[in-house]
CSV table of C-alpha atoms in Angstrom, one decimal:
chain,number,residue,atom,x,y,z
A,1,MET,CA,0.0,0.0,0.0
A,2,THR,CA,3.0,2.3,-0.1
A,3,ALA,CA,3.0,5.1,-2.7
A,4,GLY,CA,6.0,6.9,-4.0
A,5,ARG,CA,6.5,10.6,-3.6
A,6,ASP,CA,5.5,11.3,-7.2
A,7,ASP,CA,2.3,9.2,-7.2
A,8,ARG,CA,0.9,9.8,-3.7
A,9,GLY,CA,-2.6,11.1,-3.8
A,10,ARG,CA,-5.2,12.1,-1.3
A,11,THR,CA,-5.7,10.1,1.9
A,12,VAL,CA,-9.0,10.6,3.8
A,13,ILE,CA,-9.5,8.9,7.2
A,14,VAL,CA,-13.2,9.0,8.3
A,15,VAL,CA,-13.6,8.0,12.0
A,16,VAL,CA,-17.2,7.0,12.8
A,17,ASP,CA,-17.0,7.7,16.5
A,18,GLY,CA,-18.1,4.8,18.6
A,19,PHE,CA,-18.5,2.4,15.8
A,20,GLY,CA,-17.3,-1.0,17.2
A,21,ILE,CA,-17.7,-4.4,15.5
A,22,GLY,CA,-17.6,-6.7,18.5
A,23,ALA,CA,-16.1,-6.9,22.0
A,24,MET,CA,-12.4,-7.3,22.5
A,25,PRO,CA,-11.3,-10.2,24.8
A,26,ASP,CA,-10.8,-7.8,27.8
A,27,ALA,CA,-14.0,-5.8,27.3
A,28,GLY,CA,-15.6,-7.3,30.5
A,29,ALA,CA,-12.8,-6.2,32.8
A,30,LEU,CA,-14.7,-3.2,34.1
A,31,ARG,CA,-18.3,-4.3,33.2
A,32,PRO,CA,-18.7,-8.1,32.6
A,33,GLY,CA,-21.8,-7.5,30.4
A,34,ASP,CA,-19.6,-5.6,27.9
A,35,LEU,CA,-18.3,-8.9,26.6
A,36,ALA,CA,-21.6,-9.0,24.7
A,37,ALA,CA,-21.0,-5.6,23.1
A,38,ASP,CA,-21.4,-5.3,19.3
A,39,THR,CA,-22.3,-1.8,18.3
A,40,CYS,CA,-22.6,-2.6,14.5
A,41,GLY,CA,-24.5,-5.9,14.9
A,42,HIS,CA,-26.9,-4.6,17.5
A,43,VAL,CA,-27.7,-1.4,15.7
A,44,LEU,CA,-28.4,-3.5,12.5
A,45,ASP,CA,-30.7,-5.8,14.4
A,46,HIS,CA,-32.5,-3.0,16.2
A,47,ALA,CA,-33.1,-1.2,12.9
A,48,ARG,CA,-34.7,-4.2,11.2
A,49,GLU,CA,-37.0,-4.6,14.2
A,50,VAL,CA,-38.0,-1.0,14.6
A,51,LEU,CA,-37.9,0.2,11.0
A,52,GLY,CA,-39.2,-3.0,9.5
A,53,ARG,CA,-36.4,-3.0,6.9
A,54,PRO,CA,-32.6,-3.5,6.8
A,55,LEU,CA,-30.4,-0.5,7.1
A,56,ARG,CA,-29.4,1.0,3.8
A,57,LEU,CA,-25.6,0.8,4.0
A,58,PRO,CA,-24.6,-0.1,0.4
A,59,VAL,CA,-21.3,1.8,0.5
A,60,LEU,CA,-20.1,0.4,3.9
A,61,GLY,CA,-21.0,-3.0,2.5
A,62,ALA,CA,-19.1,-2.3,-0.7
A,63,LEU,CA,-16.1,-1.2,1.4
A,64,GLY,CA,-16.0,-4.6,3.0
A,65,LEU,CA,-17.9,-4.2,6.3
A,66,GLY,CA,-19.7,-7.5,5.8
A,67,LEU,CA,-16.3,-9.2,5.3
A,68,VAL,CA,-15.1,-8.2,8.8
A,69,HIS,CA,-18.5,-8.3,10.5
A,70,PRO,CA,-20.7,-10.8,8.8
A,71,HIS,CA,-24.4,-10.0,9.1
A,72,PRO,CA,-27.5,-10.8,7.1
A,73,ASP,CA,-28.0,-7.1,6.3
A,74,LEU,CA,-24.5,-6.5,5.0
A,75,ALA,CA,-23.2,-7.4,1.6
A,76,ARG,CA,-21.0,-10.5,1.7
A,77,GLY,CA,-18.8,-9.4,-1.1
A,78,THR,CA,-17.7,-6.4,-3.1
A,79,ARG,CA,-16.4,-5.4,-6.5
A,80,LEU,CA,-14.6,-2.4,-5.2
A,81,PRO,CA,-10.8,-2.5,-4.8
A,82,VAL,CA,-10.7,-2.6,-1.0
A,83,ALA,CA,-8.7,-3.9,1.8
A,84,ALA,CA,-10.7,-4.8,4.9
A,85,GLY,CA,-9.8,-5.9,8.4
A,86,ARG,CA,-10.3,-4.9,12.0
A,87,ALA,CA,-8.1,-3.3,14.7
A,88,ALA,CA,-7.8,-3.6,18.4
A,89,LEU,CA,-7.7,-0.3,20.2
A,90,GLY,CA,-4.1,-0.3,21.5
A,91,TYR,CA,-4.8,1.8,24.6
A,92,PRO,CA,-6.6,1.1,27.9
A,93,GLY,CA,-10.3,1.6,28.1
A,94,ALA,CA,-12.4,3.1,25.3
A,95,ASP,CA,-11.9,6.8,24.8
A,96,THR,CA,-12.2,9.2,21.8
A,97,PHE,CA,-9.2,11.3,22.7
A,98,ALA,CA,-6.9,8.4,23.4
A,99,GLY,CA,-8.3,6.6,20.3
A,100,HIS,CA,-7.5,9.5,18.0
A,101,GLN,CA,-4.1,10.2,19.5
A,102,THR,CA,-3.2,6.5,19.2
A,103,MET,CA,-4.5,6.4,15.6
A,104,MET,CA,-2.3,9.3,14.7
A,105,GLY,CA,0.8,7.6,16.0
A,106,ALA,CA,1.0,8.3,19.8
A,107,ASP,CA,1.8,5.6,22.3
A,108,PHE,CA,-1.1,5.7,24.8
A,109,SER,CA,-0.6,2.3,26.3
A,110,ARG,CA,0.5,3.8,29.6
A,111,VAL,CA,-2.4,6.2,30.2
A,112,THR,CA,-2.9,6.9,33.9
A,113,VAL,CA,-6.3,6.1,35.2
A,114,ALA,CA,-7.4,8.2,38.2
A,115,ARG,CA,-10.6,9.5,39.8
A,116,LEU,CA,-10.7,13.2,40.7
A,117,GLY,CA,-11.6,12.2,44.3
A,118,GLU,CA,-8.1,10.7,44.6
A,119,HIS,CA,-6.4,14.0,43.7
A,120,LEU,CA,-8.6,16.7,45.3
A,121,PRO,CA,-5.9,18.3,47.5
A,122,GLU,CA,-3.4,19.0,44.7
A,123,VAL,CA,-6.2,20.1,42.3
A,124,THR,CA,-7.7,22.4,44.9
A,125,ALA,CA,-4.3,23.9,45.8
A,126,ALA,CA,-3.5,24.6,42.2
A,127,LEU,CA,-6.8,26.4,41.6
A,128,ARG,CA,-6.5,28.4,44.8
A,129,ALA,CA,-3.0,29.4,43.9
A,130,ALA,CA,-4.4,30.7,40.6
A,131,GLY,CA,-6.8,32.9,42.5
A,132,HIS,CA,-10.0,30.8,42.3
A,133,ARG,CA,-12.6,30.1,45.0
A,134,VAL,CA,-12.9,26.4,45.4
A,135,VAL,CA,-15.4,24.3,47.4
A,136,LEU,CA,-16.6,20.7,47.4
A,137,LEU,CA,-20.1,20.5,45.9
A,138,ASP,CA,-22.4,19.2,48.6
A,139,GLY,CA,-19.5,17.4,50.3
A,140,ARG,CA,-19.0,15.1,47.3
A,141,PRO,CA,-15.7,14.5,45.5
A,142,LEU,CA,-16.1,17.1,42.8
A,143,LEU,CA,-15.3,20.8,42.9
A,144,LEU,CA,-17.3,24.0,42.4
A,145,VAL,CA,-15.0,26.8,41.2
A,146,ASP,CA,-15.9,30.4,41.4
A,147,GLY,CA,-19.5,29.4,42.0
A,148,SER,CA,-20.0,28.4,38.4
A,149,VAL,CA,-17.5,25.8,37.1
A,150,LEU,CA,-17.8,22.1,38.0
A,151,VAL,CA,-14.6,20.2,38.0
A,152,HIS,CA,-15.5,16.5,37.9
A,153,ASP,CA,-15.0,13.0,36.6
A,154,ASN,CA,-16.0,12.5,33.0
A,155,LEU,CA,-18.8,10.0,33.0
A,156,GLU,CA,-18.9,9.3,29.3
A,157,ALA,CA,-15.5,7.5,29.1
A,158,ASP,CA,-14.3,4.6,31.2
A,159,PRO,CA,-13.9,5.7,34.8
A,160,GLY,CA,-10.8,7.7,35.6
A,161,ILE,CA,-9.6,8.3,32.1
A,162,ASN,CA,-10.8,11.9,31.7
A,163,TRP,CA,-11.8,14.9,33.9
A,164,ASN,CA,-14.1,17.8,32.9
A,165,ALA,CA,-14.4,21.5,33.7
A,166,SER,CA,-18.0,22.4,32.8
A,167,ALA,CA,-20.1,25.5,33.1
A,168,GLU,CA,-23.0,27.4,31.7
A,169,LEU,CA,-21.9,30.0,29.2
A,170,THR,CA,-24.5,32.4,30.6
A,171,ASP,CA,-22.6,32.2,33.9
A,172,LEU,CA,-19.0,32.4,32.6
A,173,GLY,CA,-17.5,32.9,29.1
A,174,PHE,CA,-15.7,30.0,27.5
A,175,ASP,CA,-12.3,31.7,28.1
A,176,GLY,CA,-13.0,31.5,31.9
A,177,ILE,CA,-13.9,27.9,31.7
A,178,LEU,CA,-10.8,27.2,29.7
A,179,ALA,CA,-8.6,28.9,32.2
A,180,VAL,CA,-9.9,26.7,35.0
A,181,ALA,CA,-9.4,23.6,32.8
A,182,ARG,CA,-5.8,24.6,32.0
A,183,THR,CA,-5.0,25.0,35.7
A,184,VAL,CA,-6.4,21.5,36.4
A,185,ARG,CA,-4.5,20.1,33.4
A,186,ALA,CA,-1.2,21.3,34.9
A,187,VAL,CA,-1.6,18.9,37.8
A,188,ALA,CA,-3.9,16.2,36.3
A,189,PRO,CA,-2.4,12.7,35.8
A,190,VAL,CA,-5.2,11.6,33.4
A,191,ALA,CA,-5.2,11.5,29.6
A,192,ARG,CA,-7.5,14.4,29.0
A,193,VAL,CA,-9.0,17.4,30.8
A,194,ILE,CA,-12.0,18.7,28.8
A,195,ALA,CA,-13.3,22.3,29.0
A,196,VAL,CA,-17.1,22.3,28.3
A,197,GLY,CA,-19.4,25.3,28.0
A,198,GLY,CA,-23.0,25.2,26.9
A,199,HIS,CA,-26.6,25.8,27.8
A,200,ALA,CA,-28.2,23.3,30.1
A,201,ASP,CA,-31.9,22.6,30.8
A,202,GLY,CA,-31.5,23.6,34.5
A,203,PRO,CA,-28.9,24.2,37.1
A,204,LEU,CA,-25.8,22.0,36.6
A,205,PRO,CA,-25.9,20.5,40.1
A,206,GLU,CA,-29.2,18.9,39.2
A,207,PHE,CA,-27.5,16.8,36.7
A,208,VAL,CA,-24.6,15.5,38.9
A,209,ARG,CA,-24.7,11.8,39.5
A,210,ASP,CA,-22.6,8.8,40.6
A,211,GLY,CA,-20.8,6.9,37.8
A,212,ASP,CA,-19.0,3.6,37.8
A,213,ALA,CA,-16.0,2.8,40.1
A,214,GLY,CA,-16.6,5.6,42.6
A,215,THR,CA,-16.6,8.4,40.0
A,216,VAL,CA,-18.9,11.5,40.4
A,217,GLY,CA,-19.7,14.0,37.7
A,218,LEU,CA,-22.0,15.9,35.5
A,219,ASP,CA,-24.2,13.8,33.3
A,220,THR,CA,-23.4,15.9,30.2
A,221,PRO,CA,-25.9,14.3,27.8
A,222,ALA,CA,-28.7,14.6,30.3
A,223,SER,CA,-27.9,18.3,31.0
A,224,GLY,CA,-28.9,19.3,27.5
A,225,PHE,CA,-25.5,20.6,26.5
A,226,TYR,CA,-25.5,18.4,23.4
A,227,ARG,CA,-29.1,19.2,22.4
A,228,ASN,CA,-28.9,22.9,22.9
A,229,ASP,CA,-27.1,25.4,20.6
A,230,GLY,CA,-23.8,27.1,21.5
A,231,LEU,CA,-21.8,24.1,22.8
A,232,GLN,CA,-18.0,24.9,23.1
A,233,VAL,CA,-15.5,22.2,23.9
A,234,ARG,CA,-11.7,22.2,24.2
A,235,HIS,CA,-9.7,19.0,24.8
A,236,LEU,CA,-6.5,19.4,26.8
A,237,GLY,CA,-4.5,16.3,26.4
A,238,ALA,CA,-1.6,14.8,28.2
A,239,GLU,CA,1.8,15.9,26.9
A,240,LEU,CA,2.6,14.2,23.6
A,241,ASP,CA,5.2,14.5,20.9
A,242,HIS,CA,2.9,15.8,18.2
A,243,THR,CA,5.8,16.0,15.8
A,244,ARG,CA,5.7,12.2,15.7
A,245,GLN,CA,2.0,12.0,14.8
A,246,LEU,CA,0.6,11.7,11.3
A,247,PRO,CA,-0.8,15.2,10.7
A,248,ASP,CA,2.5,16.9,11.6
A,249,LEU,CA,4.5,14.3,9.7
A,250,ALA,CA,2.4,14.9,6.6
A,251,ALA,CA,2.5,18.7,7.0
A,252,ARG,CA,6.3,18.8,7.3
A,253,SER,CA,6.5,16.9,4.0
A,254,GLY,CA,4.4,19.5,2.2
A,255,ILE,CA,1.1,17.6,2.3
A,256,PRO,CA,-1.9,19.9,3.1
A,257,VAL,CA,-3.7,18.7,6.2
A,258,THR,CA,-7.4,19.2,7.0
A,259,LEU,CA,-9.0,18.2,10.4
A,260,VAL,CA,-12.8,17.9,10.4
A,261,GLY,CA,-15.4,17.6,13.1
A,262,LYS,CA,-14.2,16.5,16.5
A,263,ALA,CA,-10.8,15.7,15.0
A,264,ALA,CA,-10.3,19.5,14.7
A,265,ASP,CA,-10.8,19.8,18.4
A,266,ILE,CA,-8.5,17.1,19.7
A,267,LEU,CA,-5.6,16.6,17.2
A,268,ALA,CA,-2.6,18.9,17.2
A,269,CYS,CA,-1.0,20.3,14.0
A,270,GLU,CA,-0.3,24.0,13.6
A,271,ALA,CA,-0.3,23.8,9.8
A,272,ALA,CA,-3.7,22.1,9.6
A,273,VAL,CA,-6.9,23.7,8.3
A,274,ARG,CA,-9.5,23.1,10.9
A,275,ARG,CA,-13.2,22.6,10.2
A,276,PRO,CA,-14.9,21.8,13.6
A,277,ALA,CA,-18.5,20.6,13.3
A,278,VAL,CA,-20.9,18.3,15.1
A,279,PRO,CA,-23.8,17.8,12.6
A,280,THR,CA,-23.0,14.8,10.4
A,281,ALA,CA,-24.1,16.6,7.3
A,282,GLU,CA,-21.6,19.4,8.0
A,283,VAL,CA,-18.8,17.0,8.8
A,284,LEU,CA,-19.3,15.2,5.5
A,285,ALA,CA,-19.6,18.4,3.5
A,286,HIS,CA,-16.3,19.8,5.0
A,287,THR,CA,-14.6,16.5,4.2
A,288,ALA,CA,-15.8,16.5,0.6
A,289,GLU,CA,-14.8,20.1,0.2
A,290,ALA,CA,-11.2,19.3,1.4
A,291,VAL,CA,-11.0,16.4,-1.1
A,292,ARG,CA,-12.0,18.6,-4.0
A,293,ALA,CA,-9.0,20.8,-3.5
A,294,PRO,CA,-6.3,20.2,-6.1
A,295,GLY,CA,-3.2,18.1,-5.3
A,296,GLU,CA,-2.3,15.7,-2.5
A,297,ALA,CA,-3.9,15.9,0.9
A,298,LEU,CA,-4.5,14.3,4.3
A,299,VAL,CA,-8.0,14.7,5.7
A,300,VAL,CA,-8.9,13.3,9.1
A,301,ALA,CA,-12.7,13.6,9.9
A,302,ASN,CA,-14.7,12.5,12.9
A,303,VAL,CA,-18.4,11.8,12.7
A,304,GLN,CA,-19.5,12.5,16.3
A,305,GLU,CA,-23.2,12.1,16.2
A,306,SER,CA,-22.9,8.3,16.2
A,307,ASP,CA,-21.1,8.5,19.5
A,308,LEU,CA,-23.7,10.8,20.9
A,309,ALA,CA,-26.5,8.4,19.9
A,310,GLY,CA,-24.6,5.7,21.7
A,311,HIS,CA,-24.4,7.8,24.9
A,312,GLN,CA,-28.1,8.5,24.6
A,313,GLN,CA,-28.8,4.8,24.2
A,314,ASP,CA,-30.8,5.6,21.1
A,315,ALA,CA,-30.2,2.7,18.6
A,316,GLU,CA,-32.7,4.1,16.1
A,317,ARG,CA,-30.9,7.5,16.0
A,318,TYR,CA,-27.6,5.6,15.7
A,319,ALA,CA,-29.0,3.7,12.7
A,320,ARG,CA,-30.1,6.8,10.9
A,321,ILE,CA,-26.7,8.4,11.4
A,322,LEU,CA,-25.1,5.4,9.8
A,323,GLU,CA,-27.3,5.7,6.8
A,324,GLN,CA,-26.3,9.4,6.6
A,325,VAL,CA,-22.7,8.5,6.8
A,326,ASP,CA,-23.1,5.8,4.1
A,327,ALA,CA,-24.5,8.4,1.7
A,328,GLY,CA,-21.6,10.7,2.5
A,329,LEU,CA,-19.1,8.0,1.9
A,330,ALA,CA,-20.6,7.4,-1.6
A,331,ALA,CA,-19.6,10.9,-2.5
A,332,LEU,CA,-16.1,10.4,-1.2
A,333,VAL,CA,-15.6,7.1,-3.0
A,334,ALA,CA,-16.6,8.9,-6.2
A,335,LEU,CA,-14.2,11.8,-5.6
A,336,LEU,CA,-11.2,9.6,-4.5
A,337,ASP,CA,-10.8,7.9,-7.9
A,338,ARG,CA,-7.1,8.2,-8.7
A,339,PRO,CA,-4.4,5.6,-8.2
A,340,GLY,CA,-2.7,6.6,-4.9
A,341,ASP,CA,-5.9,7.9,-3.3
A,342,ARG,CA,-7.1,6.2,-0.1
A,343,LEU,CA,-10.3,6.3,1.8
A,344,VAL,CA,-10.0,4.7,5.2
A,345,VAL,CA,-13.2,4.2,7.3
A,346,THR,CA,-12.7,3.2,10.9
A,347,GLY,CA,-13.7,3.8,14.5
A,348,ASP,CA,-12.1,4.8,17.7
A,349,HIS,CA,-13.9,2.5,20.2
A,350,GLY,CA,-17.5,1.1,20.5
A,351,ASN,CA,-20.6,2.7,21.9
A,352,ASP,CA,-23.3,0.0,21.9
A,353,PRO,CA,-26.6,1.8,22.5
A,354,THR,CA,-28.3,-1.5,23.4
A,355,ILE,CA,-25.8,-2.7,26.1
A,356,GLY,CA,-27.7,-1.1,29.0
A,357,HIS,CA,-25.5,1.8,29.9
A,358,ALA,CA,-24.4,5.1,28.4
A,359,TYR,CA,-20.6,4.5,28.4
A,360,HIS,CA,-18.2,3.6,25.6
A,361,THR,CA,-17.7,-0.1,24.9
A,362,ARG,CA,-14.3,-1.7,24.4
A,363,GLU,CA,-14.6,-3.2,20.9
A,364,TYR,CA,-12.6,-3.9,17.8
A,365,VAL,CA,-13.2,-1.4,15.0
A,366,PRO,CA,-13.3,-1.9,11.3
A,367,VAL,CA,-10.5,-0.9,9.0
A,368,LEU,CA,-12.0,-0.4,5.5
A,369,ILE,CA,-9.6,0.9,2.9
A,370,HIS,CA,-10.7,1.9,-0.7
A,371,ARG,CA,-7.7,1.8,-3.0
A,372,PRO,CA,-8.5,2.9,-6.6
A,373,GLY,CA,-6.4,1.0,-9.2
A,374,ALA,CA,-5.5,-1.8,-6.8
A,375,PRO,CA,-6.3,-5.4,-7.9
A,376,GLY,CA,-9.1,-7.2,-6.2
A,377,VAL,CA,-10.1,-7.4,-2.6
A,378,GLU,CA,-7.7,-8.0,0.3
A,379,LEU,CA,-8.4,-9.3,3.8
A,380,LEU,CA,-6.1,-7.7,6.4
A,381,PRO,CA,-4.9,-9.4,9.5
A,382,ASP,CA,-6.1,-8.0,12.9
A,383,ALA,CA,-4.1,-4.9,13.7
A,384,ASP,CA,-2.8,-4.8,17.3
A,385,SER,CA,-3.5,-1.1,17.7
A,386,LEU,CA,-5.2,1.9,16.1
A,387,ALA,CA,-1.7,3.2,15.6
A,388,ASP,CA,-1.4,0.7,12.8
A,389,VAL,CA,-4.1,2.5,10.9
A,390,GLY,CA,-2.1,5.7,11.0
A,391,ALA,CA,1.0,4.0,10.0
A,392,THR,CA,-0.8,2.4,7.0
A,393,ALA,CA,-2.1,5.9,6.0
A,394,ALA,CA,1.4,7.3,6.3
A,395,ALA,CA,2.7,4.6,3.9
A,396,ALA,CA,-0.1,5.4,1.4
A,397,LEU,CA,1.1,9.0,1.5
A,398,GLY,CA,4.6,8.0,0.7
A,399,LEU,CA,5.8,8.8,4.2
A,400,ASP,CA,8.0,6.6,6.5
A,401,PRO,CA,5.8,5.1,9.2
A,402,GLY,CA,8.9,5.0,11.3
A,403,GLY,CA,8.5,8.7,11.8
A,404,LEU,CA,5.5,8.0,14.0
A,405,ALA,CA,6.0,7.3,17.7
A,406,ASN,CA,3.9,4.1,17.4
A,407,GLY,CA,2.4,1.8,14.8
A,408,ARG,CA,3.3,-0.3,11.8
A,409,ARG,CA,1.8,-0.7,8.4
A,410,ILE,CA,-0.9,-3.4,8.2
A,411,PRO,CA,0.4,-6.0,5.8
A,412,GLN,CA,-1.6,-7.8,3.1
A,413,ARG,CA,-2.9,-11.2,4.2
A,414,ALA,CA,-4.9,-12.8,1.5
A,415,ALA,CA,-6.9,-12.0,-1.7
A,416,VAL,CA,-10.6,-12.7,-1.7
């Protein structure tokens, strides 16, 4: 799959957030029931039951989804020149930030997992040293800062991976929320501190609840932040060498880089064009626009609404988002028609809306690669890590995957 400098084309990675294709062997370590997780299969089953018809996913089928996740409602073969496989996550838990950083070449295998309650003294001291008023909220292990910002465990990822700093934008501008988050980030041992500002359906303390494994935090989906307009989010990650990730590696070699959707929020690359968006239609439109630009390109896009549907445990909404994604992929397949072009469709973790909880699920994800001009269909061996997806994309762009901190190109296994 390696292209030379003179014939490399456009590589587009579309991450369908929360799109898993079956539980990894260790998926039940935190929640034993997660061993039954299968986001793709369960959404397909639910759609047939509720809609009375199979989901219309002709492009995902043609890209080989049914080869790596056999299902009666998915095509069992394809005439497109594709390589299809699946990838293990390659990092602990199931998290969007860690997933994307890993996919771009970071080594996240040693992410520190910690509840905020275990680090209240140092977080409180850092905030007070920065001039903030800090109190425990109702005596529980989360902090109320300046009467408006909640610093709390993130309840959407596996317990202890991320912390949030959340506030109503009517109480405090986003710059103020971000300042609190940056102070917390300076002492936090976790992978990500997330600054979140939005408009809730009531006072934020009304939406605080207990999570798994002793965590306590704001139930962000229940608060209305995602439903109401004006949401602002900034992801502050653990220190990484971003020069050894795919976007920076591509940019330094002269390849234009565009980051779309949530990828624009969480991936670092100073040279990148950023197109943040949440609505799936906007994400797909920005992605197609970037592909239409002349010359070579790297585009990394995240479809977030699938993940939001998983958190809302809304399998029907998840199904309709998949159909919307499929239609958008049809346009990308048509645009990426030159030898050397690559369309990579994958996920960052699972988020099974039928599993009985609103958390991510630790699942394998598909790796579906459209390769114009390549002969036939290839089955790929299981990748050990999402980092292998990034390394494979680097090779397609004519870049040395060894320039990444983690990952290796996925080799060919067998022709179908």
